[in-house]
PDB file of C-alpha atoms in Angstrom:
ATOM      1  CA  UNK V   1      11.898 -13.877   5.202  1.00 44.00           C
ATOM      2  CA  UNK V   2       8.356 -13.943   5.187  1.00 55.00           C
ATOM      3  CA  UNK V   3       6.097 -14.269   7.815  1.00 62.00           C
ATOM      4  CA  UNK V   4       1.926 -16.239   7.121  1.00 70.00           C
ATOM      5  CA  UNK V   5      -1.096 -13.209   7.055  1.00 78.00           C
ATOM      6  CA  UNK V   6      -3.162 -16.873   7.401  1.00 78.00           C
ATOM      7  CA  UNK V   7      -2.739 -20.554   8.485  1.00 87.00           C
ATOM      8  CA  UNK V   8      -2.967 -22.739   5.212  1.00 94.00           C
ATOM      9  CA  UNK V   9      -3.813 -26.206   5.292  1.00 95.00           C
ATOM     10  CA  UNK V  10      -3.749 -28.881   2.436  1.00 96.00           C
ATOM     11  CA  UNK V  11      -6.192 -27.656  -0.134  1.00 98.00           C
ATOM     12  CA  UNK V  12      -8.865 -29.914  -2.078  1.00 98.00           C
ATOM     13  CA  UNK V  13      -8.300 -27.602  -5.135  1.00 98.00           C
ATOM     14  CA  UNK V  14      -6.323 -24.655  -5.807  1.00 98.00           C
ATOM     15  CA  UNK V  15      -7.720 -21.129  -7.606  1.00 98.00           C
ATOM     16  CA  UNK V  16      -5.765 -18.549  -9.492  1.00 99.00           C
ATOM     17  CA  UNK V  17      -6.625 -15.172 -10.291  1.00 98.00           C
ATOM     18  CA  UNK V  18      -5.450 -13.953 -13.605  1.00 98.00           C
ATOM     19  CA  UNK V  19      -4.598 -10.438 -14.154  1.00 97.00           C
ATOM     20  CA  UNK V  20      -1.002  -9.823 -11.664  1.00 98.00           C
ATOM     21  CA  UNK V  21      -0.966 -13.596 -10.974  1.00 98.00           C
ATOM     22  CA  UNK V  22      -0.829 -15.794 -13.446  1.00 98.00           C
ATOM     23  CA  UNK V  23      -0.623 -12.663 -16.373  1.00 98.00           C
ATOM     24  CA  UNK V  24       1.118  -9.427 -15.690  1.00 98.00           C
ATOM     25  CA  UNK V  25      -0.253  -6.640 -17.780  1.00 96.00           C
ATOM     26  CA  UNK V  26       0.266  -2.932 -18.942  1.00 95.00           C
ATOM     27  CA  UNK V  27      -3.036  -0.950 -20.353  1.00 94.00           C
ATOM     28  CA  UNK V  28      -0.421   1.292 -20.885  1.00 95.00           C
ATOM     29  CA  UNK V  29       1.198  -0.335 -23.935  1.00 96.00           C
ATOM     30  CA  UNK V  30      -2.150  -0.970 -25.057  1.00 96.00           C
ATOM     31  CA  UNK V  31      -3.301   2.934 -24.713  1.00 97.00           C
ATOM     32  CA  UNK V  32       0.074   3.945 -26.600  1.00 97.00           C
ATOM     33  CA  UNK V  33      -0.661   1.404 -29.201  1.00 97.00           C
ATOM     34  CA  UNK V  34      -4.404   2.684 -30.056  1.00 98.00           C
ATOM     35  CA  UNK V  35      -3.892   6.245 -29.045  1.00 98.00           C
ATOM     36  CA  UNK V  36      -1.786   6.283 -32.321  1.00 97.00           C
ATOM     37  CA  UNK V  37      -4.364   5.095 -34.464  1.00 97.00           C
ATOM     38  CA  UNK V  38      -6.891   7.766 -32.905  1.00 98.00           C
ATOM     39  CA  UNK V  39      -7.771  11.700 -31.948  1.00 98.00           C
ATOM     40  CA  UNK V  40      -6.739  10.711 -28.469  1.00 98.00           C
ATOM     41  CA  UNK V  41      -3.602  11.412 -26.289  1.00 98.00           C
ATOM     42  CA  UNK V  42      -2.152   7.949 -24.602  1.00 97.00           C
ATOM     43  CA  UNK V  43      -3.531   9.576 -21.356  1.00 97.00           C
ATOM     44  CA  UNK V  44      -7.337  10.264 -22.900  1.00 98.00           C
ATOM     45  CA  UNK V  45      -6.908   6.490 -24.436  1.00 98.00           C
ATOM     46  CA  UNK V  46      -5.628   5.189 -21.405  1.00 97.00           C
ATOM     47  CA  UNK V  47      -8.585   6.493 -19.229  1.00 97.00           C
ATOM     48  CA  UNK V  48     -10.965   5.319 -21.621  1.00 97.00           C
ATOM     49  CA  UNK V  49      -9.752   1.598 -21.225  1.00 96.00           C
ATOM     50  CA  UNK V  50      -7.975   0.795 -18.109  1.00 94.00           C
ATOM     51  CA  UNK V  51     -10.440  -0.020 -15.293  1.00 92.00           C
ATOM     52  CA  UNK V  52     -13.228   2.291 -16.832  1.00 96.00           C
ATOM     53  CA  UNK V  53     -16.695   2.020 -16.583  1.00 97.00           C
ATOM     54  CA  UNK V  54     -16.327   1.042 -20.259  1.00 97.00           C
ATOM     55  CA  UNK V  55     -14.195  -1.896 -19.406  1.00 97.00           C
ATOM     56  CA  UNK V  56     -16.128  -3.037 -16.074  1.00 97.00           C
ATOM     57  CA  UNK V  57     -19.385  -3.002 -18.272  1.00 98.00           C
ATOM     58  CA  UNK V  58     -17.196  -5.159 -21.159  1.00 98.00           C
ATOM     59  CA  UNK V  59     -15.853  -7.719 -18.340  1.00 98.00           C
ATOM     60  CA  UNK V  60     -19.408  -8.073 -16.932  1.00 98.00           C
ATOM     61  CA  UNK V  61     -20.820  -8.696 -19.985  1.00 98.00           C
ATOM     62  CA  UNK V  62     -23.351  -6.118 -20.109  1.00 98.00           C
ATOM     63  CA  UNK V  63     -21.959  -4.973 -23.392  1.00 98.00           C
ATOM     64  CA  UNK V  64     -20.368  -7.195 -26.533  1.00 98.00           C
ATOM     65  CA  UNK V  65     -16.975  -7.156 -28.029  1.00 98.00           C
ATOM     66  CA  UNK V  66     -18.539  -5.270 -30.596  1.00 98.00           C
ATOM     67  CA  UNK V  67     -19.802  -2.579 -28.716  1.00 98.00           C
ATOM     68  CA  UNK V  68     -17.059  -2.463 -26.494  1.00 98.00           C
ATOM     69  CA  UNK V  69     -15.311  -1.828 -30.070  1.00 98.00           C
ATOM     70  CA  UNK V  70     -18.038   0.563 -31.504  1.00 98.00           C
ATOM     71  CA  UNK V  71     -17.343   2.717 -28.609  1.00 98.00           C
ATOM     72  CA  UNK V  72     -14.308   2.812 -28.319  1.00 98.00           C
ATOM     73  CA  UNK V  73     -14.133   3.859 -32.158  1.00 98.00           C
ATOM     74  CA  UNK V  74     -16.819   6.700 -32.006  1.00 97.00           C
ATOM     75  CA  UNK V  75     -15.784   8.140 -28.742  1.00 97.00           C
ATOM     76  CA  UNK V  76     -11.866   8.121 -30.353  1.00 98.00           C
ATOM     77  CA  UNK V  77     -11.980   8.418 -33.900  1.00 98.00           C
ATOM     78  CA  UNK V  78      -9.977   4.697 -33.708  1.00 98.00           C
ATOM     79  CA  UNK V  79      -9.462   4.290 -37.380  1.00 97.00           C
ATOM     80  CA  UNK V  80      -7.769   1.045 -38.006  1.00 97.00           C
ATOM     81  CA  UNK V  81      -9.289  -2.426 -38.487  1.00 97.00           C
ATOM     82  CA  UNK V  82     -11.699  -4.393 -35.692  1.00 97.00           C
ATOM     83  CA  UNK V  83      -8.716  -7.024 -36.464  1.00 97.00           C
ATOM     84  CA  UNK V  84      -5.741  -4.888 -35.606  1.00 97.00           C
ATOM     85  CA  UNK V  85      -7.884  -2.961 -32.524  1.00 97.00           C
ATOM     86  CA  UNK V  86      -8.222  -6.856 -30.981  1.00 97.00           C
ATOM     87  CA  UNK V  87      -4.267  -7.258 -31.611  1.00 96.00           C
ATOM     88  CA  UNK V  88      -3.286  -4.074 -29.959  1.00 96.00           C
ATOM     89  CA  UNK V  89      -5.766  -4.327 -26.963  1.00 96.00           C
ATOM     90  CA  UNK V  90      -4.734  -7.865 -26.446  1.00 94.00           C
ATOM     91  CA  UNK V  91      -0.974  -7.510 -26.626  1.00 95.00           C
ATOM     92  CA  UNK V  92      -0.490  -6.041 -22.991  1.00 96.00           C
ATOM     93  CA  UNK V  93       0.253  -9.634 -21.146  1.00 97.00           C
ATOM     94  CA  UNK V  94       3.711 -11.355 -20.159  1.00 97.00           C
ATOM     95  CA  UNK V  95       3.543 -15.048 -18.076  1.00 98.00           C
ATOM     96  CA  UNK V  96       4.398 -14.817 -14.537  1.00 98.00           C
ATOM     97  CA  UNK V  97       6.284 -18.059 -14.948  1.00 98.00           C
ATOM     98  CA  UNK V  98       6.605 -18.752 -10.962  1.00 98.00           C
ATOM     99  CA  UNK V  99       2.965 -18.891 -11.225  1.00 98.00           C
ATOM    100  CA  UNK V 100       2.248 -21.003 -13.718  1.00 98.00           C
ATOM    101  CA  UNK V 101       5.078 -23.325 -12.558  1.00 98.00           C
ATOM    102  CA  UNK V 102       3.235 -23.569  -9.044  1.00 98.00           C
ATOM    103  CA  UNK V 103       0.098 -24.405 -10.855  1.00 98.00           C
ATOM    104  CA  UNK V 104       1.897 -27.050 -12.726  1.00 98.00           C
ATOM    105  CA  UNK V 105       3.569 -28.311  -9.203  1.00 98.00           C
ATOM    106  CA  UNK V 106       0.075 -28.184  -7.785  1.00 98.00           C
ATOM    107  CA  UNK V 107      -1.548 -30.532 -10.658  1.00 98.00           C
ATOM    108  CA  UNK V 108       1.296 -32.699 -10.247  1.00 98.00           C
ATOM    109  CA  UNK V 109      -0.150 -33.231  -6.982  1.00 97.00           C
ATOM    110  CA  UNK V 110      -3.071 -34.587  -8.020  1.00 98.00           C
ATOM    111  CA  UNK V 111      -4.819 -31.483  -7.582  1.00 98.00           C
ATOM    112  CA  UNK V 112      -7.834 -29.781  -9.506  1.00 98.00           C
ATOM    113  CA  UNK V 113      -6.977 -26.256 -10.315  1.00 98.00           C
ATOM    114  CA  UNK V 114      -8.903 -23.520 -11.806  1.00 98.00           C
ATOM    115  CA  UNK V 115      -8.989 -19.811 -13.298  1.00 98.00           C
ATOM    116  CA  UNK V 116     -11.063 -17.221 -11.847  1.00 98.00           C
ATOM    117  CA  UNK V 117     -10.943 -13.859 -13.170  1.00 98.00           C
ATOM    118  CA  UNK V 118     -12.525 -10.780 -13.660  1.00 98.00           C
ATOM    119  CA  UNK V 119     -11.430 -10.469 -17.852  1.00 98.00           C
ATOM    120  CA  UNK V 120     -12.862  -9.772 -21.094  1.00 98.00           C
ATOM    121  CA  UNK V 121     -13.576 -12.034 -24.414  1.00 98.00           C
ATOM    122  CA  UNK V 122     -11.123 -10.068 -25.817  1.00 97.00           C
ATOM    123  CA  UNK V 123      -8.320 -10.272 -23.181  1.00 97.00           C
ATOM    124  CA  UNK V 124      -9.248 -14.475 -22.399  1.00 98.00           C
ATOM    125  CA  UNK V 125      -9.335 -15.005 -26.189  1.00 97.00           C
ATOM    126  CA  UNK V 126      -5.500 -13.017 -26.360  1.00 97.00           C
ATOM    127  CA  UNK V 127      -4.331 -15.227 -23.926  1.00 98.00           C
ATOM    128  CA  UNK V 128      -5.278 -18.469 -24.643  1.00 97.00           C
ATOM    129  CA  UNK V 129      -4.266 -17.923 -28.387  1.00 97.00           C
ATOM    130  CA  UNK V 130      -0.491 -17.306 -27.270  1.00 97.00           C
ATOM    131  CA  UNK V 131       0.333 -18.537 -23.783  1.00 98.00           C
ATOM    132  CA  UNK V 132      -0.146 -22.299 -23.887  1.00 98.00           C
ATOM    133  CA  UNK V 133      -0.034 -22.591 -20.210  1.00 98.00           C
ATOM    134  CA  UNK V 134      -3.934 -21.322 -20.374  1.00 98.00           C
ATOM    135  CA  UNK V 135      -4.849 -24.829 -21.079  1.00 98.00           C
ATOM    136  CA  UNK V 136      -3.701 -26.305 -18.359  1.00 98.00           C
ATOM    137  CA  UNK V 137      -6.327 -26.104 -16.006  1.00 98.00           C
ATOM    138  CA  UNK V 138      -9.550 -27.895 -14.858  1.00 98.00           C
ATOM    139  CA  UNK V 139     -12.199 -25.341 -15.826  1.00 98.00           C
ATOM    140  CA  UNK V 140     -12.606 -21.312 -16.187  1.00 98.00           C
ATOM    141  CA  UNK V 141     -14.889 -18.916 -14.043  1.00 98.00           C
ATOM    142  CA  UNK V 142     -14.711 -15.855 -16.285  1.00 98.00           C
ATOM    143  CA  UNK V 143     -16.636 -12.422 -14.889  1.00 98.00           C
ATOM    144  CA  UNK V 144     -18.202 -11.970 -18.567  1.00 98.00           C
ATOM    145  CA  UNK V 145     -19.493 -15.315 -18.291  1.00 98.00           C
ATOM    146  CA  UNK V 146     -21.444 -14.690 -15.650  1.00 98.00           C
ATOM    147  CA  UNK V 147     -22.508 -11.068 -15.731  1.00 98.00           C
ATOM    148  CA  UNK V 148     -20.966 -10.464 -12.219  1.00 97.00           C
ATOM    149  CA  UNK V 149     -17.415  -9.354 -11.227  1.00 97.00           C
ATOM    150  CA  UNK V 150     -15.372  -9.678  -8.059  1.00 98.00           C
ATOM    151  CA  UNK V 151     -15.947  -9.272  -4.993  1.00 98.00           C
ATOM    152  CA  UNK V 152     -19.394 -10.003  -5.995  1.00 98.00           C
ATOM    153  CA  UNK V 153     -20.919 -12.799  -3.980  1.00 97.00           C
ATOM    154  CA  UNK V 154     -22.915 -14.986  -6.974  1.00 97.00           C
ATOM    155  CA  UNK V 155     -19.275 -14.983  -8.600  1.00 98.00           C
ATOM    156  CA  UNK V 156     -17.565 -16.888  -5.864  1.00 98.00           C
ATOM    157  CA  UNK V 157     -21.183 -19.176  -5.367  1.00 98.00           C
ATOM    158  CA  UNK V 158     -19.898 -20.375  -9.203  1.00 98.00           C
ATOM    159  CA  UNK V 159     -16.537 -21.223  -8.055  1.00 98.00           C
ATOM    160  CA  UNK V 160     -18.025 -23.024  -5.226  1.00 98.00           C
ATOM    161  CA  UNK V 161     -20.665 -24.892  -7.679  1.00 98.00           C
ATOM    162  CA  UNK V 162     -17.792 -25.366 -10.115  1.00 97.00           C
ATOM    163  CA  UNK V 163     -15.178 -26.818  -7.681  1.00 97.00           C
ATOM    164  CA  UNK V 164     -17.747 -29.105  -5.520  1.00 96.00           C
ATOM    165  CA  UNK V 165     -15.654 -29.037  -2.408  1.00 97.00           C
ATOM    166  CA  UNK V 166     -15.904 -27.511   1.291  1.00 97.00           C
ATOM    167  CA  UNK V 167     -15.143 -23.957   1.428  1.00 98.00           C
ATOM    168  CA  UNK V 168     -12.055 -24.504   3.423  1.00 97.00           C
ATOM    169  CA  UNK V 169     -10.990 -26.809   0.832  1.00 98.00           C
ATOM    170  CA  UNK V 170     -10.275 -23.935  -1.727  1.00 98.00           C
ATOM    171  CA  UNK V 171      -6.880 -22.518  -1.884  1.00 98.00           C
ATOM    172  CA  UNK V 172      -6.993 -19.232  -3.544  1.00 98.00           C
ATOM    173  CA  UNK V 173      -4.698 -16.433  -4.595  1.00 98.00           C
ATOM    174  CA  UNK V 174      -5.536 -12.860  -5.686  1.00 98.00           C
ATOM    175  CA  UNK V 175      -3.573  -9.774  -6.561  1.00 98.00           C
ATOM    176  CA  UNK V 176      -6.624  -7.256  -4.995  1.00 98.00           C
ATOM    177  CA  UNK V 177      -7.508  -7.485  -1.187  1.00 97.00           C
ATOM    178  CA  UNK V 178     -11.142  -6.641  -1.759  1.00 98.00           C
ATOM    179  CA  UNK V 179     -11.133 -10.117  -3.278  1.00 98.00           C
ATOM    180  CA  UNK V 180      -9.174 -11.522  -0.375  1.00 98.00           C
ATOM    181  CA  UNK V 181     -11.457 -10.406   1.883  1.00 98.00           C
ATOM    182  CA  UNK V 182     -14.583 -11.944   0.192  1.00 98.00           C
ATOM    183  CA  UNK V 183     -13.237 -15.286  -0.444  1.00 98.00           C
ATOM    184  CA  UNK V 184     -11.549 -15.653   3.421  1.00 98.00           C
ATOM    185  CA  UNK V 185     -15.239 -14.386   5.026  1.00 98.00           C
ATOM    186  CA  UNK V 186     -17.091 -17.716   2.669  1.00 98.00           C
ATOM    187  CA  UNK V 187     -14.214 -19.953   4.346  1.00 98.00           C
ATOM    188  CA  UNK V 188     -11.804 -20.019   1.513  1.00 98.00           C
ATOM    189  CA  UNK V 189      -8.252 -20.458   1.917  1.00 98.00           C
ATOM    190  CA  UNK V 190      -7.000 -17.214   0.354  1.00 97.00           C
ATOM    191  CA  UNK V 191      -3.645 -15.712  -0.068  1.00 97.00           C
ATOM    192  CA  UNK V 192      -3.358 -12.133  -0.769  1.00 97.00           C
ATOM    193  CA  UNK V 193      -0.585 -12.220  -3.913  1.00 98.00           C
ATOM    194  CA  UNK V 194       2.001  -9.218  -3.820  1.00 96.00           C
ATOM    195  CA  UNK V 195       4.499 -10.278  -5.712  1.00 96.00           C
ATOM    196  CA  UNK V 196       5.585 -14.511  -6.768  1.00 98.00           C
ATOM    197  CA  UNK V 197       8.152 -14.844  -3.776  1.00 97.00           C
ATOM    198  CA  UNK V 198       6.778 -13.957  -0.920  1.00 96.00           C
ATOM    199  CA  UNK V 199       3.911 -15.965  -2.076  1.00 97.00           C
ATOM    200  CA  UNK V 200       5.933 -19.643  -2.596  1.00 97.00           C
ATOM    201  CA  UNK V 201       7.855 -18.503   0.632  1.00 96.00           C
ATOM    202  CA  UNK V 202       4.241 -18.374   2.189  1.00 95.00           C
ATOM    203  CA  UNK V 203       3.398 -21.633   0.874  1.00 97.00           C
ATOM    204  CA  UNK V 204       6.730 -23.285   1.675  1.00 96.00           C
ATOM    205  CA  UNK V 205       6.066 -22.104   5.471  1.00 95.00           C
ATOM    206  CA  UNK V 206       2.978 -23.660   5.282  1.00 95.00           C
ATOM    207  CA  UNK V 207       4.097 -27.017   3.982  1.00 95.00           C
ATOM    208  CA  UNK V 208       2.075 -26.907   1.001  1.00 96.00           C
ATOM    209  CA  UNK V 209       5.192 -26.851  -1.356  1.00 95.00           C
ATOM    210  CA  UNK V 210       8.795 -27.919  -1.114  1.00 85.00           C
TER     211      UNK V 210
END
């Protein structure tokens, strides 16, 4: 059973996180994959990429692809190709199909619905590549776009600008509270994602799916 954090009312449009919502992920595999090709242990690689301040400046887009690269490289002794280091840092996702089924259900409803992540080039460019569901939705707010990540404030106002509906309109799901939290004090609709079944049960409580 599961019992509503929030009462949700019919949205306007509906908003998806990425990363542990639509995506799962493992930097792990990743680490292991480019550890191998380096002077660093899976741990040291693993550090070095997984929610880093090397990665947050990559997602914000204070630094390119090719820096983020460059880096990586010098600070490792990475020796294989730019080509192959974009394969094995890419190759870390798997579809949360109960996800991107209720997105489908959603847009079946005659609903707008849109991505809004904190990501990299590298990471968006992965996915869209091999998961065709990527292309199912009405536009992207992407954190390196923008030079902002959650929970900041100006990233949300482009959602808001993007979307063109009342606050309370916006239906919104998110794997990390902090982003939760932001999005339910601007009026959203926002469901804090743990795992894909309490969150339909949530939703079929609410009415908002069948």
């Amino acid at each position: 059973m599961s019992t509503l954090e929030i009462q949700l009312t019919q949205p306007k449009v509906v908003v998806f996180d990425l990363g542990k919502v639509l995506v799962d992920f493992d930097f792990t595999k990743a680490a292991r994959s480019l550890a191998s090709e380096s002077n660093y242990s899976v741990e040291q690689m693993t550090d070095l990429i997984n929610q880093s301040p090397l990665l947050h400046r990559y997602e914000t887009g204070l630094i390119s692809t090719q820096e983020f690269f460059e880096t990586i490289r010098r600070v490792s002794g990475y020796r294989a190709s730019f080509l192959e280091f974009s394969q094995r840092f890419g190759d870390i996702f798997s579809e949360v199909r109960a996800m991107t089924d209720l997105n489908r259900y959603f847009r079946k409803q005659g609903l707008s619905t849109f991505v809004f992540s904190n990501t990299s080039p590298l990471a968006a460019d992965y996915i869209r590549a091999n998961f065709p569901f990527f292309d199912e939705f009405s536009d992207y707010i992407l954190s390196y776009e923008h030079f902002s990540m959650k929970p900041d404030q100006r990233l949300y106002e482009v959602v808001e600008a993007k979307t063109k509906v009342d606050r309370n309109g916006i239906l919104y799901f998110d794997d990390r509270y902090e982003n939760i939290e932001t999005a339910r004090n601007r009026g959203w609709q926002a469901v804090w994602h743990q795992h894909p079944e309490k969150t339909l049960a949530d939703l079929r409580l609410s009415g908002l799916i069948i």
